PDB file of C-alpha atoms in Angstrom:
ATOM      1  CA  MET A   1       0.813   8.677  10.147  1.00 41.00           C
ATOM      2  CA  LYS A   2      -0.748   6.693  13.080  1.00 39.00           C
ATOM      3  CA  SER A   3       1.977   5.648  15.409  1.00 40.00           C
ATOM      4  CA  ALA A   4       2.658   1.934  16.469  1.00 40.00           C
ATOM      5  CA  PHE A   5       2.056   2.777  20.170  1.00 33.00           C
ATOM      6  CA  THR A   6      -1.715   3.945  19.505  1.00 35.00           C
ATOM      7  CA  ALA A   7      -2.209   0.454  17.467  1.00 38.00           C
ATOM      8  CA  LEU A   8      -0.362  -1.431  20.229  1.00 36.00           C
ATOM      9  CA  ALA A   9      -2.774   0.436  22.927  1.00 37.00           C
ATOM     10  CA  ALA A  10      -5.843  -0.424  20.808  1.00 36.00           C
ATOM     11  CA  ALA A  11      -4.842  -3.822  20.734  1.00 41.00           C
ATOM     12  CA  SER A  12      -5.199  -4.394  24.133  1.00 37.00           C
ATOM     13  CA  LEU A  13      -9.099  -4.071  23.869  1.00 36.00           C
ATOM     14  CA  LEU A  14     -11.094  -6.971  25.271  1.00 37.00           C
ATOM     15  CA  VAL A  15     -13.910  -8.660  23.325  1.00 36.00           C
ATOM     16  CA  LEU A  16     -16.405 -11.427  23.953  1.00 32.00           C
ATOM     17  CA  THR A  17     -16.077 -14.451  21.953  1.00 37.00           C
ATOM     18  CA  GLY A  18     -15.046 -18.132  22.111  1.00 34.00           C
ATOM     19  CA  CYS A  19     -12.769 -20.720  22.329  1.00 32.00           C
ATOM     20  CA  GLY A  20     -12.718 -24.454  21.251  1.00 33.00           C
ATOM     21  CA  GLY A  21     -10.688 -27.464  21.541  1.00 32.00           C
ATOM     22  CA  GLY A  22      -7.403 -28.943  20.413  1.00 32.00           C
ATOM     23  CA  GLY A  23      -5.817 -31.142  17.371  1.00 33.00           C
ATOM     24  CA  GLU A  24      -2.830 -32.433  15.836  1.00 37.00           C
ATOM     25  CA  ASP A  25      -0.533 -30.745  13.299  1.00 56.00           C
ATOM     26  CA  ARG A  26      -2.774 -28.385  11.534  1.00 63.00           C
ATOM     27  CA  PRO A  27      -5.509 -27.848  14.026  1.00 63.00           C
ATOM     28  CA  ASP A  28      -9.081 -28.109  13.043  1.00 56.00           C
ATOM     29  CA  MET A  29     -11.172 -24.546  13.647  1.00 52.00           C
ATOM     30  CA  ALA A  30     -13.226 -24.958  16.809  1.00 48.00           C
ATOM     31  CA  ASP A  31     -16.916 -24.057  17.251  1.00 46.00           C
ATOM     32  CA  SER A  32     -17.857 -20.707  19.153  1.00 43.00           C
ATOM     33  CA  THR A  33     -18.038 -21.149  22.984  1.00 45.00           C
ATOM     34  CA  PRO A  34     -19.991 -17.944  24.601  1.00 52.00           C
ATOM     35  CA  MET A  35     -18.533 -15.572  26.939  1.00 51.00           C
ATOM     36  CA  SER A  36     -14.540 -16.033  26.350  1.00 70.00           C
ATOM     37  CA  GLU A  37     -12.267 -13.087  26.655  1.00 89.00           C
ATOM     38  CA  VAL A  38      -9.805 -12.461  23.647  1.00 91.00           C
ATOM     39  CA  ARG A  39      -7.137  -9.820  23.448  1.00 94.00           C
ATOM     40  CA  VAL A  40      -4.817  -9.411  20.268  1.00 96.00           C
ATOM     41  CA  ILE A  41      -1.479  -9.131  20.684  1.00 96.00           C
ATOM     42  CA  ASP A  42      -0.216  -8.657  17.335  1.00 97.00           C
ATOM     43  CA  ALA A  43      -1.568 -10.440  13.871  1.00 97.00           C
ATOM     44  CA  ASP A  44      -0.305 -13.640  14.566  1.00 97.00           C
ATOM     45  CA  THR A  45      -0.708 -13.773  18.424  1.00 97.00           C
ATOM     46  CA  VAL A  46      -3.935 -13.785  20.523  1.00 97.00           C
ATOM     47  CA  ASP A  47      -4.822 -14.422  24.063  1.00 94.00           C
ATOM     48  CA  VAL A  48      -8.128 -16.321  24.675  1.00 90.00           C
ATOM     49  CA  ASP A  49      -9.254 -17.346  27.971  1.00 88.00           C
ATOM     50  CA  GLY A  50      -5.877 -16.803  29.445  1.00 89.00           C
ATOM     51  CA  VAL A  51      -4.366 -19.132  26.606  1.00 94.00           C
ATOM     52  CA  ARG A  52      -1.776 -17.368  24.139  1.00 96.00           C
ATOM     53  CA  TYR A  53      -2.157 -18.549  20.930  1.00 97.00           C
ATOM     54  CA  ARG A  54       0.624 -18.334  17.961  1.00 97.00           C
ATOM     55  CA  LEU A  55      -1.379 -18.943  14.901  1.00 98.00           C
ATOM     56  CA  HIS A  56      -0.371 -21.566  12.907  1.00 97.00           C
ATOM     57  CA  GLY A  57       1.391 -21.464   9.674  1.00 97.00           C
ATOM     58  CA  ILE A  58       2.022 -17.950   9.483  1.00 98.00           C
ATOM     59  CA  ASP A  59       4.005 -14.976  10.394  1.00 98.00           C
ATOM     60  CA  ALA A  60       2.895 -11.410  10.544  1.00 98.00           C
ATOM     61  CA  PRO A  61       4.930  -8.043  10.869  1.00 98.00           C
ATOM     62  CA  GLU A  62       5.576  -7.085  14.025  1.00 97.00           C
ATOM     63  CA  ALA A  63       3.513  -4.782  15.988  1.00 95.00           C
ATOM     64  CA  ARG A  64       6.120  -1.979  15.640  1.00 96.00           C
ATOM     65  CA  GLN A  65       7.159  -2.927  12.290  1.00 97.00           C
ATOM     66  CA  THR A  66       7.343  -0.555   9.708  1.00 97.00           C
ATOM     67  CA  CYS A  67       7.188  -1.167   5.847  1.00 97.00           C
ATOM     68  CA  ARG A  68       7.782   1.346   2.704  1.00 96.00           C
ATOM     69  CA  ALA A  69       5.268   2.082   0.130  1.00 95.00           C
ATOM     70  CA  TRP A  70       4.950   4.626  -2.695  1.00 93.00           C
ATOM     71  CA  GLY A  71       8.139   6.050  -1.052  1.00 92.00           C
ATOM     72  CA  ARG A  72       7.057   6.622   2.111  1.00 94.00           C
ATOM     73  CA  THR A  73       7.432   4.640   5.509  1.00 96.00           C
ATOM     74  CA  TRP A  74       4.187   3.311   7.190  1.00 97.00           C
ATOM     75  CA  ASP A  75       3.188   1.310  10.252  1.00 97.00           C
ATOM     76  CA  CYS A  76       2.618  -2.241   8.495  1.00 97.00           C
ATOM     77  CA  GLY A  77       2.697  -3.953  11.697  1.00 97.00           C
ATOM     78  CA  ALA A  78       0.172  -1.962  13.532  1.00 97.00           C
ATOM     79  CA  ALA A  79      -2.019  -2.107  10.498  1.00 97.00           C
ATOM     80  CA  ALA A  80      -1.885  -5.850  10.328  1.00 98.00           C
ATOM     81  CA  THR A  81      -2.722  -5.985  14.203  1.00 98.00           C
ATOM     82  CA  GLU A  82      -5.539  -3.828  13.508  1.00 97.00           C
ATOM     83  CA  ALA A  83      -6.552  -6.013  10.726  1.00 97.00           C
ATOM     84  CA  LEU A  84      -6.846  -9.089  12.886  1.00 97.00           C
ATOM     85  CA  MET A  85      -8.542  -6.853  15.822  1.00 96.00           C
ATOM     86  CA  SER A  86     -11.370  -6.195  13.010  1.00 94.00           C
ATOM     87  CA  ARG A  87     -12.268  -9.950  13.093  1.00 93.00           C
ATOM     88  CA  ALA A  88     -12.062 -10.262  16.956  1.00 92.00           C
ATOM     89  CA  ASP A  89     -15.748 -10.109  17.484  1.00 91.00           C
ATOM     90  CA  GLY A  90     -16.938 -13.865  17.290  1.00 88.00           C
ATOM     91  CA  MET A  91     -13.318 -15.115  16.933  1.00 93.00           C
ATOM     92  CA  SER A  92     -12.743 -18.686  18.304  1.00 93.00           C
ATOM     93  CA  CYS A  93      -9.365 -20.650  18.379  1.00 95.00           C
ATOM     94  CA  ALA A  94      -8.176 -24.297  18.770  1.00 94.00           C
ATOM     95  CA  GLY A  95      -4.867 -26.052  18.811  1.00 93.00           C
ATOM     96  CA  SER A  96      -2.405 -28.231  20.429  1.00 85.00           C
ATOM     97  CA  GLY A  97       1.311 -28.454  20.902  1.00 91.00           C
ATOM     98  CA  SER A  98       3.170 -25.602  21.645  1.00 94.00           C
ATOM     99  CA  ASP A  99       6.391 -23.407  20.359  1.00 94.00           C
ATOM    100  CA  ALA A 100       9.594 -22.329  22.266  1.00 94.00           C
ATOM    101  CA  PHE A 101       7.532 -19.689  23.871  1.00 94.00           C
ATOM    102  CA  GLY A 102       4.767 -21.761  25.642  1.00 95.00           C
ATOM    103  CA  ARG A 103       2.359 -20.496  23.287  1.00 97.00           C
ATOM    104  CA  THR A 104      -0.397 -23.068  21.735  1.00 97.00           C
ATOM    105  CA  ILE A 105      -0.322 -23.609  18.016  1.00 97.00           C
ATOM    106  CA  GLY A 106      -3.653 -23.060  16.535  1.00 97.00           C
ATOM    107  CA  ILE A 107      -6.180 -21.540  14.019  1.00 97.00           C
ATOM    108  CA  CYS A 108      -8.292 -19.034  14.628  1.00 97.00           C
ATOM    109  CA  SER A 109     -11.655 -18.340  13.207  1.00 95.00           C
ATOM    110  CA  ALA A 110     -14.843 -15.901  13.107  1.00 93.00           C
ATOM    111  CA  GLY A 111     -17.976 -16.478  11.614  1.00 91.00           C
ATOM    112  CA  GLY A 112     -16.569 -19.770   9.770  1.00 94.00           C
ATOM    113  CA  VAL A 113     -13.585 -18.016   8.064  1.00 96.00           C
ATOM    114  CA  ASP A 114      -9.811 -19.467   8.886  1.00 97.00           C
ATOM    115  CA  LEU A 115      -8.397 -16.241  10.068  1.00 98.00           C
ATOM    116  CA  ASN A 116      -4.699 -17.650   9.600  1.00 98.00           C
ATOM    117  CA  ALA A 117      -5.760 -17.784   5.929  1.00 98.00           C
ATOM    118  CA  TRP A 118      -7.626 -14.671   5.630  1.00 98.00           C
ATOM    119  CA  LEU A 119      -4.677 -12.653   7.360  1.00 98.00           C
ATOM    120  CA  VAL A 120      -2.373 -14.128   4.313  1.00 98.00           C
ATOM    121  CA  ALA A 121      -4.629 -13.677   1.651  1.00 98.00           C
ATOM    122  CA  ASN A 122      -5.268 -10.129   2.342  1.00 97.00           C
ATOM    123  CA  GLY A 123      -1.451  -9.258   2.785  1.00 98.00           C
ATOM    124  CA  TRP A 124      -1.239  -8.938   6.535  1.00 98.00           C
ATOM    125  CA  ALA A 125       1.080 -11.996   7.116  1.00 98.00           C
ATOM    126  CA  LEU A 126       2.981 -14.374   5.191  1.00 98.00           C
ATOM    127  CA  ALA A 127       3.018 -17.956   5.047  1.00 98.00           C
ATOM    128  CA  TYR A 128       5.426 -19.531   7.430  1.00 97.00           C
ATOM    129  CA  ARG A 129       7.095 -21.854   5.062  1.00 96.00           C
ATOM    130  CA  GLN A 130       9.837 -22.931   7.653  1.00 94.00           C
ATOM    131  CA  PHE A 131       7.085 -24.810   9.668  1.00 94.00           C
ATOM    132  CA  SER A 132       4.148 -25.052   7.153  1.00 95.00           C
ATOM    133  CA  GLY A 133       3.076 -25.152   3.620  1.00 96.00           C
ATOM    134  CA  ASP A 134      -0.496 -24.633   4.472  1.00 96.00           C
ATOM    135  CA  TYR A 135      -0.921 -20.957   3.187  1.00 98.00           C
ATOM    136  CA  VAL A 136       1.578 -21.028   0.330  1.00 98.00           C
ATOM    137  CA  ASP A 137      -1.450 -20.524  -2.123  1.00 98.00           C
ATOM    138  CA  GLU A 138      -2.823 -17.704  -0.165  1.00 98.00           C
ATOM    139  CA  GLU A 139       0.460 -15.865  -0.062  1.00 98.00           C
ATOM    140  CA  ASP A 140       1.050 -16.131  -3.653  1.00 98.00           C
ATOM    141  CA  ARG A 141      -2.446 -14.524  -4.688  1.00 97.00           C
ATOM    142  CA  ALA A 142      -2.012 -11.624  -2.242  1.00 97.00           C
ATOM    143  CA  ARG A 143       1.777 -10.806  -3.663  1.00 97.00           C
ATOM    144  CA  SER A 144      -0.218 -10.839  -7.174  1.00 95.00           C
ATOM    145  CA  ASN A 145      -2.564  -8.759  -6.245  1.00 93.00           C
ATOM    146  CA  ARG A 146      -0.127  -6.536  -4.196  1.00 93.00           C
ATOM    147  CA  ARG A 147      -2.256  -6.390  -0.820  1.00 95.00           C
ATOM    148  CA  GLY A 148      -1.070  -5.409   2.260  1.00 97.00           C
ATOM    149  CA  ILE A 149       2.804  -5.544   2.992  1.00 97.00           C
ATOM    150  CA  HIS A 150       2.919  -6.589  -0.839  1.00 97.00           C
ATOM    151  CA  ARG A 151       1.880  -2.977  -1.588  1.00 94.00           C
ATOM    152  CA  GLY A 152       5.687  -2.291  -1.446  1.00 94.00           C
ATOM    153  CA  GLU A 153       8.949  -2.929   0.732  1.00 95.00           C
ATOM    154  CA  PHE A 154       9.252  -5.130   3.496  1.00 97.00           C
ATOM    155  CA  VAL A 155      11.476  -7.102   5.682  1.00 98.00           C
ATOM    156  CA  GLU A 156      10.255 -10.589   6.394  1.00 98.00           C
ATOM    157  CA  PRO A 157       9.051 -10.748   9.970  1.00 98.00           C
ATOM    158  CA  TRP A 158      11.395 -13.616  10.997  1.00 97.00           C
ATOM    159  CA  ASP A 159      14.545 -11.390   9.668  1.00 97.00           C
ATOM    160  CA  TRP A 160      13.002  -8.242  11.265  1.00 97.00           C
ATOM    161  CA  ARG A 161      13.193  -9.926  14.641  1.00 97.00           C
ATOM    162  CA  ARG A 162      16.826 -10.657  13.964  1.00 96.00           C
ATOM    163  CA  GLY A 163      17.537  -7.024  13.602  1.00 97.00           C
ATOM    164  CA  GLU A 164      17.269  -6.454   9.690  1.00 97.00           C
ATOM    165  CA  ARG A 165      15.534  -3.348   8.732  1.00 96.00           C
ATOM    166  CA  LEU A 166      14.598  -1.304   5.505  1.00 94.00           C
ATOM    167  CA  GLU A 167      17.399   0.226   3.809  1.00 93.00           C
ATOM    168  CA  GLY A 168      17.309   3.561   2.089  1.00 90.00           C
ATOM    169  CA  ALA A 169      15.171   6.500   2.539  1.00 90.00           C
ATOM    170  CA  ASP A 170      11.867   7.851   1.905  1.00 92.00           C
ATOM    171  CA  ARG A 171      11.223   9.833  -1.312  1.00 89.00           C
ATOM    172  CA  PHE A 172       7.519  10.711  -0.905  1.00 91.00           C
ATOM    173  CA  ALA A 173       5.998  13.623  -2.828  1.00 88.00           C
ATOM    174  CA  ALA A 174       2.291  14.824  -3.467  1.00 87.00           C
ATOM    175  CA  THR A 175       0.333  17.137  -5.418  1.00 84.00           C
ATOM    176  CA  ALA A 176      -3.524  17.945  -5.386  1.00 84.00           C
ATOM    177  CA  SER A 177      -5.830  20.126  -7.246  1.00 82.00           C
ATOM    178  CA  GLU A 178      -7.320  21.053  -3.680  1.00 86.00           C
ATOM    179  CA  ALA A 179      -6.496  20.741  -0.152  1.00 91.00           C
ATOM    180  CA  LEU A 180      -6.088  17.345   0.708  1.00 93.00           C
ATOM    181  CA  ASP A 181      -4.455  15.301   3.592  1.00 95.00           C
ATOM    182  CA  VAL A 182      -2.368  12.970   1.483  1.00 94.00           C
ATOM    183  CA  ASP A 183      -0.881  11.079   4.164  1.00 94.00           C
ATOM    184  CA  ALA A 184      -4.161  10.158   5.428  1.00 95.00           C
ATOM    185  CA  LEU A 185      -5.219   8.994   2.013  1.00 96.00           C
ATOM    186  CA  ALA A 186      -2.286   7.135   1.467  1.00 95.00           C
ATOM    187  CA  ASP A 187      -2.649   5.062   4.730  1.00 95.00           C
ATOM    188  CA  ARG A 188      -6.212   4.143   4.356  1.00 94.00           C
ATOM    189  CA  MET A 189      -5.537   2.909   1.016  1.00 95.00           C
ATOM    190  CA  LEU A 190      -2.675   0.805   2.048  1.00 94.00           C
ATOM    191  CA  ARG A 191      -5.132  -0.585   4.864  1.00 93.00           C
ATOM    192  CA  GLY A 192      -7.685  -1.409   1.759  1.00 90.00           C
ATOM    193  CA  ASP A 193      -9.934   1.158   1.770  1.00 93.00           C
ATOM    194  CA  ASP A 194      -9.883   2.873  -1.453  1.00 91.00           C
ATOM    195  CA  THR A 195     -13.467   4.264  -1.332  1.00 92.00           C
ATOM    196  CA  ASP A 196     -14.124   7.375  -3.494  1.00 92.00           C
ATOM    197  CA  VAL A 197     -10.630   6.896  -5.233  1.00 92.00           C
ATOM    198  CA  TYR A 198     -10.551   6.144  -8.789  1.00 87.00           C
ATOM    199  CA  GLY A 199      -7.716   6.088 -10.952  1.00 83.00           C
ATOM    200  CA  HIS A 200      -4.292   4.220 -11.349  1.00 79.00           C
ATOM    201  CA  TRP A 201      -1.981   2.610  -8.421  1.00 84.00           C
ATOM    202  CA  LEU A 202       1.430   1.831  -9.895  1.00 83.00           C
ATOM    203  CA  ASP A 203       4.287   0.156  -8.050  1.00 85.00           C
ATOM    204  CA  ARG A 204       5.564   3.280  -6.756  1.00 87.00           C
ATOM    205  CA  SER A 205       2.765   6.084  -7.466  1.00 87.00           C
ATOM    206  CA  VAL A 206      -0.927   6.818  -7.529  1.00 87.00           C
ATOM    207  CA  PHE A 207      -2.579   9.140  -9.907  1.00 83.00           C
ATOM    208  CA  ALA A 208      -6.259   9.499  -9.182  1.00 85.00           C
ATOM    209  CA  MET A 209      -9.573  11.457  -8.185  1.00 87.00           C
ATOM    210  CA  VAL A 210     -10.966  11.679  -4.691  1.00 91.00           C
ATOM    211  CA  ASP A 211     -14.436  12.281  -3.816  1.00 87.00           C
ATOM    212  CA  GLY A 212     -15.191  12.772  -7.592  1.00 80.00           C
ATOM    213  CA  SER A 213     -13.444  16.571  -7.481  1.00 82.00           C
ATOM    214  CA  VAL A 214     -10.014  16.435  -6.120  1.00 86.00           C
ATOM    215  CA  ALA A 215      -7.250  15.359  -8.464  1.00 84.00           C
ATOM    216  CA  VAL A 216      -4.188  14.026  -6.864  1.00 86.00           C
ATOM    217  CA  SER A 217      -0.966  12.346  -7.408  1.00 86.00           C
ATOM    218  CA  PHE A 218       1.528  10.895  -5.152  1.00 89.00           C
ATOM    219  CA  GLY A 219       4.344   8.586  -4.442  1.00 89.00           C
ATOM    220  CA  ASP A 220       8.038   8.021  -4.967  1.00 86.00           C
ATOM    221  CA  PHE A 221       9.255  10.897  -6.917  1.00 71.00           C
ATOM    222  CA  PRO A 222      13.261  11.198  -6.934  1.00 60.00           C
ATOM    223  CA  ALA A 223      14.321  14.791  -7.628  1.00 36.00           C
ATOM    224  CA  THR A 224      15.129  15.491 -11.423  1.00 28.00           C
ATOM    225  CA  ASP A 225      17.956  17.451 -12.268  1.00 36.00           C
ATOM    226  CA  PRO A 226      19.511  16.402 -15.589  1.00 39.00           C
ATOM    227  CA  THR A 227      23.043  17.419 -16.038  1.00 46.00           C
ATOM    228  CA  ARG A 228      24.427  15.144 -18.829  1.00 49.00           C
ATOM    229  CA  ILE A 229      24.112  15.309 -22.583  1.00 52.00           C
ATOM    230  CA  GLY A 230      21.534  13.360 -24.102  1.00 63.00           C
ATOM    231  CA  GLY A 231      17.646  12.902 -24.157  1.00 67.00           C
ATOM    232  CA  GLY A 232      14.969  10.919 -22.794  1.00 71.00           C
ATOM    233  CA  VAL A 233      11.404   9.921 -23.351  1.00 77.00           C
ATOM    234  CA  TRP A 234       8.651   8.933 -20.454  1.00 75.00           C
ATOM    235  CA  LYS A 235       5.617   7.145 -21.281  1.00 81.00           C
ATOM    236  CA  GLY A 236       2.465   6.655 -19.098  1.00 82.00           C
ATOM    237  CA  ALA A 237      -1.078   7.362 -18.166  1.00 84.00           C
ATOM    238  CA  MET A 238      -2.829  10.736 -17.544  1.00 87.00           C
ATOM    239  CA  VAL A 239      -5.466  11.437 -15.190  1.00 86.00           C
ATOM    240  CA  GLY A 240      -7.401  14.904 -15.168  1.00 86.00           C
ATOM    241  CA  VAL A 241     -10.434  16.707 -15.097  1.00 85.00           C
ATOM    242  CA  ASP A 242     -12.569  18.758 -17.549  1.00 83.00           C
ATOM    243  CA  ALA A 243     -12.058  22.701 -16.549  1.00 81.00           C
ATOM    244  CA  ALA A 244     -15.362  23.093 -18.310  1.00 82.00           C
ATOM    245  CA  THR A 245     -17.550  20.137 -17.181  1.00 85.00           C
ATOM    246  CA  GLY A 246     -15.575  18.922 -13.841  1.00 84.00           C
ATOM    247  CA  GLU A 247     -15.809  15.223 -15.442  1.00 88.00           C
ATOM    248  CA  ARG A 248     -12.735  12.993 -14.885  1.00 88.00           C
ATOM    249  CA  ILE A 249     -10.917  12.012 -17.972  1.00 91.00           C
ATOM    250  CA  GLU A 250      -8.238   9.558 -18.780  1.00 91.00           C
ATOM    251  CA  GLY A 251      -5.553   8.734 -21.593  1.00 92.00           C
ATOM    252  CA  VAL A 252      -1.949   8.098 -22.557  1.00 91.00           C
ATOM    253  CA  ALA A 253       0.687  10.585 -22.096  1.00 89.00           C
ATOM    254  CA  GLU A 254       4.129  11.032 -23.574  1.00 87.00           C
ATOM    255  CA  ILE A 255       7.032  13.436 -22.634  1.00 84.00           C
ATOM    256  CA  GLU A 256      10.048  13.706 -24.514  1.00 82.00           C
ATOM    257  CA  ILE A 257      13.089  15.897 -24.038  1.00 75.00           C
ATOM    258  CA  ASP A 258      15.335  15.983 -26.993  1.00 75.00           C
ATOM    259  CA  ASP A 259      18.681  17.382 -25.314  1.00 70.00           C
ATOM    260  CA  PHE A 260      19.075  17.419 -21.288  1.00 60.00           C
ATOM    261  CA  ALA A 261      21.678  20.401 -21.967  1.00 60.00           C
ATOM    262  CA  ARG A 262      19.194  22.688 -23.446  1.00 63.00           C
ATOM    263  CA  PRO A 263      16.005  21.344 -22.384  1.00 63.00           C
ATOM    264  CA  ASP A 264      12.755  21.681 -23.936  1.00 76.00           C
ATOM    265  CA  VAL A 265       9.859  19.252 -24.303  1.00 81.00           C
ATOM    266  CA  ASP A 266       7.243  17.867 -25.941  1.00 86.00           C
ATOM    267  CA  ILE A 267       4.391  16.733 -24.562  1.00 88.00           C
ATOM    268  CA  ALA A 268       1.306  14.396 -26.105  1.00 90.00           C
ATOM    269  CA  LEU A 269      -1.673  13.538 -24.417  1.00 91.00           C
ATOM    270  CA  THR A 270      -3.801  10.897 -26.565  1.00 93.00           C
ATOM    271  CA  GLY A 271      -6.251   8.342 -26.289  1.00 93.00           C
ATOM    272  CA  ILE A 272      -8.382  10.596 -24.127  1.00 93.00           C
ATOM    273  CA  ARG A 273     -11.701   9.268 -22.838  1.00 93.00           C
ATOM    274  CA  ASP A 274     -14.043  10.815 -20.330  1.00 90.00           C
ATOM    275  CA  ALA A 275     -15.737   8.877 -17.224  1.00 87.00           C
ATOM    276  CA  ARG A 276     -18.740   7.811 -19.977  1.00 88.00           C
ATOM    277  CA  GLY A 277     -16.335   6.573 -22.278  1.00 90.00           C
ATOM    278  CA  ARG A 278     -16.485   9.369 -24.851  1.00 91.00           C
ATOM    279  CA  ASP A 279     -13.645  10.083 -26.731  1.00 93.00           C
ATOM    280  CA  ARG A 280     -11.873  13.634 -26.489  1.00 91.00           C
ATOM    281  CA  ALA A 281      -9.506  15.479 -28.946  1.00 91.00           C
ATOM    282  CA  ASP A 282      -5.807  14.794 -28.341  1.00 92.00           C
ATOM    283  CA  LEU A 283      -3.635  17.484 -26.650  1.00 90.00           C
ATOM    284  CA  LEU A 284      -0.249  18.437 -27.974  1.00 89.00           C
ATOM    285  CA  TRP A 285       2.590  20.768 -26.792  1.00 87.00           C
ATOM    286  CA  GLN A 286       5.747  20.946 -28.560  1.00 85.00           C
ATOM    287  CA  ASP A 287       9.137  22.710 -27.740  1.00 83.00           C
ATOM    288  CA  ILE A 288       8.038  24.077 -24.392  1.00 80.00           C
ATOM    289  CA  PRO A 289      10.881  25.769 -22.561  1.00 73.00           C
ATOM    290  CA  MET A 290      11.570  23.852 -19.409  1.00 60.00           C
ATOM    291  CA  VAL A 291      12.532  26.019 -16.328  1.00 52.00           C
ATOM    292  CA  ARG A 292      13.557  25.000 -12.749  1.00 43.00           C
ATOM    293  CA  ALA A 293      10.770  25.306 -10.093  1.00 37.00           C
ATOM    294  CA  ILE A 294      12.029  26.556  -6.773  1.00 35.00           C
ATOM    295  CA  SER A 295      10.616  23.379  -4.519  1.00 35.00           C
ATOM    296  CA  SER A 296      12.148  21.392  -1.932  1.00 36.00           C
ATOM    297  CA  ARG A 297      11.263  18.498  -4.316  1.00 37.00           C
ATOM    298  CA  ALA A 298      13.092  19.781  -7.197  1.00 34.00           C
ATOM    299  CA  THR A 299      10.505  18.798  -9.302  1.00 37.00           C
ATOM    300  CA  TRP A 300      10.498  20.290 -12.673  1.00 38.00           C
ATOM    301  CA  ARG A 301       7.462  22.402 -14.768  1.00 41.00           C
ATOM    302  CA  VAL A 302       6.904  23.200 -18.092  1.00 39.00           C
ATOM    303  CA  ARG A 303       5.435  26.474 -18.901  1.00 40.00           C
ATOM    304  CA  SER A 304       3.809  27.691 -22.441  1.00 38.00           C
ATOM    305  CA  LYS A 305       1.680  30.497 -23.531  1.00 37.00           C
ATOM    306  CA  ALA A 306      -1.235  27.994 -22.818  1.00 39.00           C
ATOM    307  CA  GLY A 307      -0.556  27.572 -19.124  1.00 41.00           C
ATOM    308  CA  SER A 308       1.347  25.587 -17.107  1.00 41.00           C
ATOM    309  CA  LEU A 309       1.463  21.706 -16.763  1.00 42.00           C
ATOM    310  CA  ASP A 310       2.878  19.711 -13.760  1.00 42.00           C
ATOM    311  CA  PRO A 311       4.179  16.491 -14.911  1.00 41.00           C
ATOM    312  CA  THR A 312       3.651  15.187 -11.372  1.00 39.00           C
ATOM    313  CA  MET A 313      -0.043  15.058 -12.288  1.00 38.00           C
ATOM    314  CA  MET A 314       0.498  12.252 -14.574  1.00 39.00           C
ATOM    315  CA  LYS A 315       2.189   8.875 -14.056  1.00 36.00           C
TER     316      LYS A 315
END
């Protein structure tokens, strides 16, 4: 996982861009003036030609702030800072009035795009409703689409500055059909890059094919150690690979345990289709004995004469 220190060091890079004039209340976006110096401090603060701007109407994660998604802690503040840095080329700012720290309240733009709105719309900042309602719609859409920090759990930046931190602990686990840096994959997906990743992302887990050949599942997988009498049914989706053709297949999965005291499991994979939309035959296993796998994650595997099936490969 990239450290916050690395992101903070990168944020000190200088680029050439422009800066415009001021305005009242909500400032107007400024036209670009060449050969101005910009330094990104974090995702809602920039220096332009020696003037420090606090971006109007938004509040972004602090540069050292962390969030949690898919059962793992990640450097969301550094990612938000890097997101703004990615738009620094051609950035210009305009504003008037100042906050309690003497920063000019302004709007920054690049290529005609309001970067305040862009950060909120992509989940790298929240609408600062305490002071403005200008970017509420953008935040609502980002939250609905689970972009950026809305992918998982986070502390609102204003509460983080007062000392509040995420509660609980990471419960991240992963399995893949081949060697794969799953931490790096999760990081780039959280930053919005899902190139060559196909499958399903749920609230707490991911089930996908990577680069067309590697099957991977990862996310928040609590240890499973049934001790009480009773049963349960688990339903979700299946993503796999046809061993004969190498094609990706998807379908519906159902796992049923009748009695936790004497566990055996019934597994049904139905509605299976390949990448070209062709139907495949259902796959059914019944009364499969379940044995404890020796694993730090305390996952369970089911074994049968037909082979082994790892439920963590399904969601």
